[in-house]
CSV table of C-alpha atoms in Angstrom, one decimal:
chain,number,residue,atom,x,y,z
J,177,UNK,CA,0.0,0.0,0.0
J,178,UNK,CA,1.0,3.7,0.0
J,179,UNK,CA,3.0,5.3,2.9
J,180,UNK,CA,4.7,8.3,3.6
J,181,UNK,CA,7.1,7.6,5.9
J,182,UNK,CA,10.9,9.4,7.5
J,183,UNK,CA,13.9,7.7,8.0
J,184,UNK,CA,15.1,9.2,11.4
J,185,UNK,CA,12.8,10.2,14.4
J,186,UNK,CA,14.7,12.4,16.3
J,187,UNK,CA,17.7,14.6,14.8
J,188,UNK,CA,19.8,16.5,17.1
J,189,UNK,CA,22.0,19.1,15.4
J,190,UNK,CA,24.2,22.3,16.8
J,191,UNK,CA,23.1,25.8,16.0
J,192,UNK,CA,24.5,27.0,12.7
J,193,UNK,CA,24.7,23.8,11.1
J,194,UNK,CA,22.5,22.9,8.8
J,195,UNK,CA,19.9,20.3,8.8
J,196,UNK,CA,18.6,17.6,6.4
J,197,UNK,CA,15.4,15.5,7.5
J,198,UNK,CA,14.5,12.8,4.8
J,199,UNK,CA,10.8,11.3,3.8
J,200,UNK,CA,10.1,8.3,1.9
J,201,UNK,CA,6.9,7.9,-0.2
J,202,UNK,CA,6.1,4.9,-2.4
J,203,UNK,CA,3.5,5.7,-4.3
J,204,UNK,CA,4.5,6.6,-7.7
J,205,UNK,CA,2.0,8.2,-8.9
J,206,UNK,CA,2.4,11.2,-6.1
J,207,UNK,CA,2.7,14.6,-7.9
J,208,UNK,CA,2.4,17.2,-5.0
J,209,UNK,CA,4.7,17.2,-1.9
J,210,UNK,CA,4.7,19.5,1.4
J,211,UNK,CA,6.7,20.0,4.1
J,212,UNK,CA,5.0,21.1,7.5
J,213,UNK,CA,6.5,22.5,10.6
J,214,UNK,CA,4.8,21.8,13.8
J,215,UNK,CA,5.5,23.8,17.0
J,216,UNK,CA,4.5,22.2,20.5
J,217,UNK,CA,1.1,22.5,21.6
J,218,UNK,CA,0.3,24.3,18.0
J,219,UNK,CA,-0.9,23.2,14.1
J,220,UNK,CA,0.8,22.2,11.7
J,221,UNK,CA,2.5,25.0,9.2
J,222,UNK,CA,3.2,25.2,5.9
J,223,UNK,CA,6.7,26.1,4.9
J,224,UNK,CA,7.2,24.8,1.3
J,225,UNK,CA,6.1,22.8,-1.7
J,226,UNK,CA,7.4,20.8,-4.7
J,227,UNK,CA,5.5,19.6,-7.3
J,228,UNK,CA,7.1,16.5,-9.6
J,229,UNK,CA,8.1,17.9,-12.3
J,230,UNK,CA,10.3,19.9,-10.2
J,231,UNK,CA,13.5,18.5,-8.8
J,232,UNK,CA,14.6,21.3,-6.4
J,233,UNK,CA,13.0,24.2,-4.6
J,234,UNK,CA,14.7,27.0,-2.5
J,235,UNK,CA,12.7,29.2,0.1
J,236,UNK,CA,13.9,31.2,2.7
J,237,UNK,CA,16.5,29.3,4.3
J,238,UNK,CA,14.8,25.9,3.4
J,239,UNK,CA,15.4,24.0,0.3
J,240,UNK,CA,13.5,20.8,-0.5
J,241,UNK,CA,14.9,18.1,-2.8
J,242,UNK,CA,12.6,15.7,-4.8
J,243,UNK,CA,14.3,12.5,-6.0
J,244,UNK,CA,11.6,10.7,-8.6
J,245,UNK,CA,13.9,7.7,-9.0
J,246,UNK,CA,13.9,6.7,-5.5
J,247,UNK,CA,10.9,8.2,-3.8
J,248,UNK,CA,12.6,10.3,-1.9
J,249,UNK,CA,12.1,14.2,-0.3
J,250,UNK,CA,14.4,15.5,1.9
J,251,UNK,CA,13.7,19.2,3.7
J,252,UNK,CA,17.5,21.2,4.2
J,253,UNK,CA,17.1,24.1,6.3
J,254,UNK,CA,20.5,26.0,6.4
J,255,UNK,CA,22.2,27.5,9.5
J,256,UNK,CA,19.8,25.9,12.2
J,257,UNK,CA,18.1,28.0,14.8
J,258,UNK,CA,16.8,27.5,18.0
J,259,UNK,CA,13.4,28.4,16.3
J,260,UNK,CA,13.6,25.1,14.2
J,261,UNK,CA,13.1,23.4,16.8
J,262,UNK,CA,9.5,21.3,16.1
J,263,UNK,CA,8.2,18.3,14.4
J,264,UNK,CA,8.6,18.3,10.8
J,265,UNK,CA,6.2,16.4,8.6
J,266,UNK,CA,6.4,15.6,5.0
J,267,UNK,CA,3.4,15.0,3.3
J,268,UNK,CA,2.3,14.1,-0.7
J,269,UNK,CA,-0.6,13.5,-2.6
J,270,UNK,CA,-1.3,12.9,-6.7
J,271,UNK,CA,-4.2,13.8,-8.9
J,272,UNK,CA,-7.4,12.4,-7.9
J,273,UNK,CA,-6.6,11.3,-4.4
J,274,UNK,CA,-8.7,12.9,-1.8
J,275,UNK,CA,-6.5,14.9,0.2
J,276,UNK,CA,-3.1,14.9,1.7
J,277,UNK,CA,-1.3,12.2,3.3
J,278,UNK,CA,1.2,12.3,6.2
J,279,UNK,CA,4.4,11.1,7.8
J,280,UNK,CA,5.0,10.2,11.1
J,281,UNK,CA,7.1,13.3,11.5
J,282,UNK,CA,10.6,14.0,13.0
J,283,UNK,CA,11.7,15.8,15.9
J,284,UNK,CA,14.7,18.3,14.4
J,285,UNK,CA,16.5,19.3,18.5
J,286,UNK,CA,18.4,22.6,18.0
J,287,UNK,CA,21.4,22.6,20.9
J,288,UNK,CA,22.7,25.8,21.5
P,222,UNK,CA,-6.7,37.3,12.6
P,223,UNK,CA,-7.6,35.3,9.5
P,224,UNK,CA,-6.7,31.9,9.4
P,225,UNK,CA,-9.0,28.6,10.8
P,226,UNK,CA,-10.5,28.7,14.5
P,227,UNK,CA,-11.1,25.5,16.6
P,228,UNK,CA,-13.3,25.0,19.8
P,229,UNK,CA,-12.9,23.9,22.3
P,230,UNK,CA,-9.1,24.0,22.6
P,231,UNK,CA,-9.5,21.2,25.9
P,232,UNK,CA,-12.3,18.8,26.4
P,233,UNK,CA,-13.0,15.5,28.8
P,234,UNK,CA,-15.6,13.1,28.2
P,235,UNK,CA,-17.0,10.3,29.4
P,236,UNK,CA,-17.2,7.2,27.7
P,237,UNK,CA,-20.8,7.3,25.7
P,238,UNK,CA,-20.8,11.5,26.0
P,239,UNK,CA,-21.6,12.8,22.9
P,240,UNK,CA,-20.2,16.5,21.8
P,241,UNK,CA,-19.4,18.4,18.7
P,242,UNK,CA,-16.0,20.2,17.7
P,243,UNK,CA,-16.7,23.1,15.9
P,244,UNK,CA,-14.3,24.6,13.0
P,245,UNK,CA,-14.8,28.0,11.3
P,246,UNK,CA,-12.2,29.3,8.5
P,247,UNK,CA,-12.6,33.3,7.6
P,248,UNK,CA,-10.1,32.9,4.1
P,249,UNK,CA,-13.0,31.7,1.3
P,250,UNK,CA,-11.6,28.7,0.9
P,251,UNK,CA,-13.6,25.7,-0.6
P,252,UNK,CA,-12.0,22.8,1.0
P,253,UNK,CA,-12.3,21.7,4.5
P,254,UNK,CA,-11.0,18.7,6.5
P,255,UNK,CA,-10.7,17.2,9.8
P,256,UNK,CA,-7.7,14.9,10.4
P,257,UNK,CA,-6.6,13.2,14.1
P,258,UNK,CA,-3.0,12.7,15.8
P,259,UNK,CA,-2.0,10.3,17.8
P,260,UNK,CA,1.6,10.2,19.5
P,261,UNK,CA,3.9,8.9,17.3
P,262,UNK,CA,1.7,8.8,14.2
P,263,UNK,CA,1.2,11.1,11.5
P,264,UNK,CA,-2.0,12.8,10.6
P,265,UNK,CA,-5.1,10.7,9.8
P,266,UNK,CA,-7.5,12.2,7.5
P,267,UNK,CA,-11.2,11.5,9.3
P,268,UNK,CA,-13.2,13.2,6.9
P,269,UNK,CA,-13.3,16.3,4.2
P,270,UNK,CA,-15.5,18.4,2.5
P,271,UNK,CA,-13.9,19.4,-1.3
P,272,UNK,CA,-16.3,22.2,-1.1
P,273,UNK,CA,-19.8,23.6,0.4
P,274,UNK,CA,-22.6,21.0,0.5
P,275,UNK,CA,-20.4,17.8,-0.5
P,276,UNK,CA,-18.7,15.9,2.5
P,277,UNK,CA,-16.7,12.1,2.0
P,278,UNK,CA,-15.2,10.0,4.3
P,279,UNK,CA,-11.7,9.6,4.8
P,280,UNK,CA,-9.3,7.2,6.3
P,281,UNK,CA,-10.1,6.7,9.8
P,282,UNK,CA,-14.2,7.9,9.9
P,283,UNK,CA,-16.0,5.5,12.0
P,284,UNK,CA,-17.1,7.0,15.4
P,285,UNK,CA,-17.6,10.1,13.9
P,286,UNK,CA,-20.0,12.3,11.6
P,287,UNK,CA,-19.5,16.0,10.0
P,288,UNK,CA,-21.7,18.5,8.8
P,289,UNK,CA,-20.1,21.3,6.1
P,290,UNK,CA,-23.0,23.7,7.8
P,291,UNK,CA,-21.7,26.3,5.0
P,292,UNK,CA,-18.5,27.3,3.0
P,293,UNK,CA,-17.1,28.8,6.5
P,294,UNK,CA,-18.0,26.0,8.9
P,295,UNK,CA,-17.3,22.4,9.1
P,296,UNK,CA,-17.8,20.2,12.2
P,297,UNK,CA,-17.1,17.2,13.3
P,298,UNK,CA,-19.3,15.1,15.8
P,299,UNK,CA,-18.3,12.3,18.1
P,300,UNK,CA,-21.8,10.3,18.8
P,301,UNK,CA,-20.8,8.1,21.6
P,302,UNK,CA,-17.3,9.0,22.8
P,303,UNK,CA,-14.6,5.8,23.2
P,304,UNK,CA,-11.2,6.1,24.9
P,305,UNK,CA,-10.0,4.9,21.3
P,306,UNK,CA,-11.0,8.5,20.2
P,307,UNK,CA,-8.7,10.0,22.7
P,308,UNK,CA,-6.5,12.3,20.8
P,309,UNK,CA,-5.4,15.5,19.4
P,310,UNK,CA,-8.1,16.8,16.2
P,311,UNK,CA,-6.7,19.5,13.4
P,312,UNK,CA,-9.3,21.1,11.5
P,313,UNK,CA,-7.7,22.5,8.4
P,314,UNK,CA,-8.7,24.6,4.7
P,315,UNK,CA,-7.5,25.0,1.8
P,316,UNK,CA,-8.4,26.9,-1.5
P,317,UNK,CA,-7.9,24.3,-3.7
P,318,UNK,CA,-9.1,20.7,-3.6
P,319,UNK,CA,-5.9,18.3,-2.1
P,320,UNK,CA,-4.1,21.3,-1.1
P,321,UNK,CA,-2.6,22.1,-4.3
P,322,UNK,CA,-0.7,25.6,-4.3
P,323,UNK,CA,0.0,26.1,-0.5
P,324,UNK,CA,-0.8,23.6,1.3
P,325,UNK,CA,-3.5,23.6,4.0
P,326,UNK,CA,-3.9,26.3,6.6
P,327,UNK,CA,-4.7,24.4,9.9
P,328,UNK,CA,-6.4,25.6,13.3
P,329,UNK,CA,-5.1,25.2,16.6
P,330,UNK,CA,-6.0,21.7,17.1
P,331,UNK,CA,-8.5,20.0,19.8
P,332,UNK,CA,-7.2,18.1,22.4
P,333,UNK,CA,-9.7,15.4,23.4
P,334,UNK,CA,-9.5,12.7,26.6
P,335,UNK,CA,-12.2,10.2,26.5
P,336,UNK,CA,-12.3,8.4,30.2
């Protein structure tokens, strides 16, 4: 069946380093792909989205990567701040399918 | 401030208690949905609305029933509350059906204990 899933989750990095948190999908028919940030106690919020005929997209210190071949998304957010600190989900959908679906989520841990 | 509004923000029930979690979104947008989340799990799609007067279930619906009252409201009703329904409830929008072009715009979220 389908899935959206993420490798890691928990990810611990230093502040100023950059971050990379990966998703898996395996449904190949997925078009649409969104990456959601979600604070404690709060929604989930966008922060950015790749279609698939799109390999790369840069926002404002985020960049998602799409890899067709594979099935794979990965979310880099450059020089990490304490701010990051949430849940990140990836979620996709494709043409015809009801709504979104989405990861489990990981936990990106800023340490100062 | 424009963006999707949930109540309650807290609730407690009893097992068998009946209640009704109300969702109102002030941006025009056509789509509605109400997903759950459960520790350690990603969000489950209960049920959506793809836009004013049409509502379809989604992935996890049983126990539950929604009514898209009009293009701003859409809520979701637990009949006979379990402990299985214990969890946190997103209501969320979007202008276009799936998502498409910016995601979804979620409330604050519900946070539901059934005892």
């Amino acid at each position: 069946g389908e899935s959206v899933g993420l490798h890691l989750p928990t990810l611990s990095v230093q502040e100023g380093d950059n971050s990379i948190i990966n998703c898996a999908y395996s449904n190949s028919a997925s078009d649409y792909f969104i990456w959601y940030k979600q604070e404690s106690g709060k929604g989930p919020q966008f922060i950015i989205d790749i279609r698939s005929n799109m390999d790369k997209r840069q926002g404002q210190r985020v960049t998602v990567l799409l890899n067709k071949t594979v099935k794979h998304l990965s979310l880099q957010i450059a020089a990490t701040q304490p701010g990051d600190s949430a849940v990140y989900f990836c979620a996709e959908s494709y043409t015809g399918r009801r709504a979104l679906t989405f990861g489990s989520g990981t936990r990106l841990q800023v340490q100062p | 401030n424009a963006g999707v509004t949930q109540t309650p923000k807290f609730q407690v029930l009893k097992t068998g208690q009946s209640m009704t979690l109300q969702c109102a979104q002030d941006m025009n947008h056509n789509s509605m949905y109400w997903y759950r989340q459960d520790p350690g799990m990603g969000l489950r799609l209960i049920y959506y609305s793809a836009s004013e007067g049409t509502t379809d279930k989604g992935e996890v619906p049983n126990g539950y029933n929604v009514s898209r009252l009009n293009k701003r409201e859409f809520s979701l009703r637990l009949e006979s509350a379990a402990p299985s329904q214990t969890s946190v409830y997103f209501c969320a929008s979007s202008a276009r059906r799936q998502g498409r072009g910016g995601g979804y715009t979620f409330g604050s979220g519900t946070r539901l204990t059934v005892v």
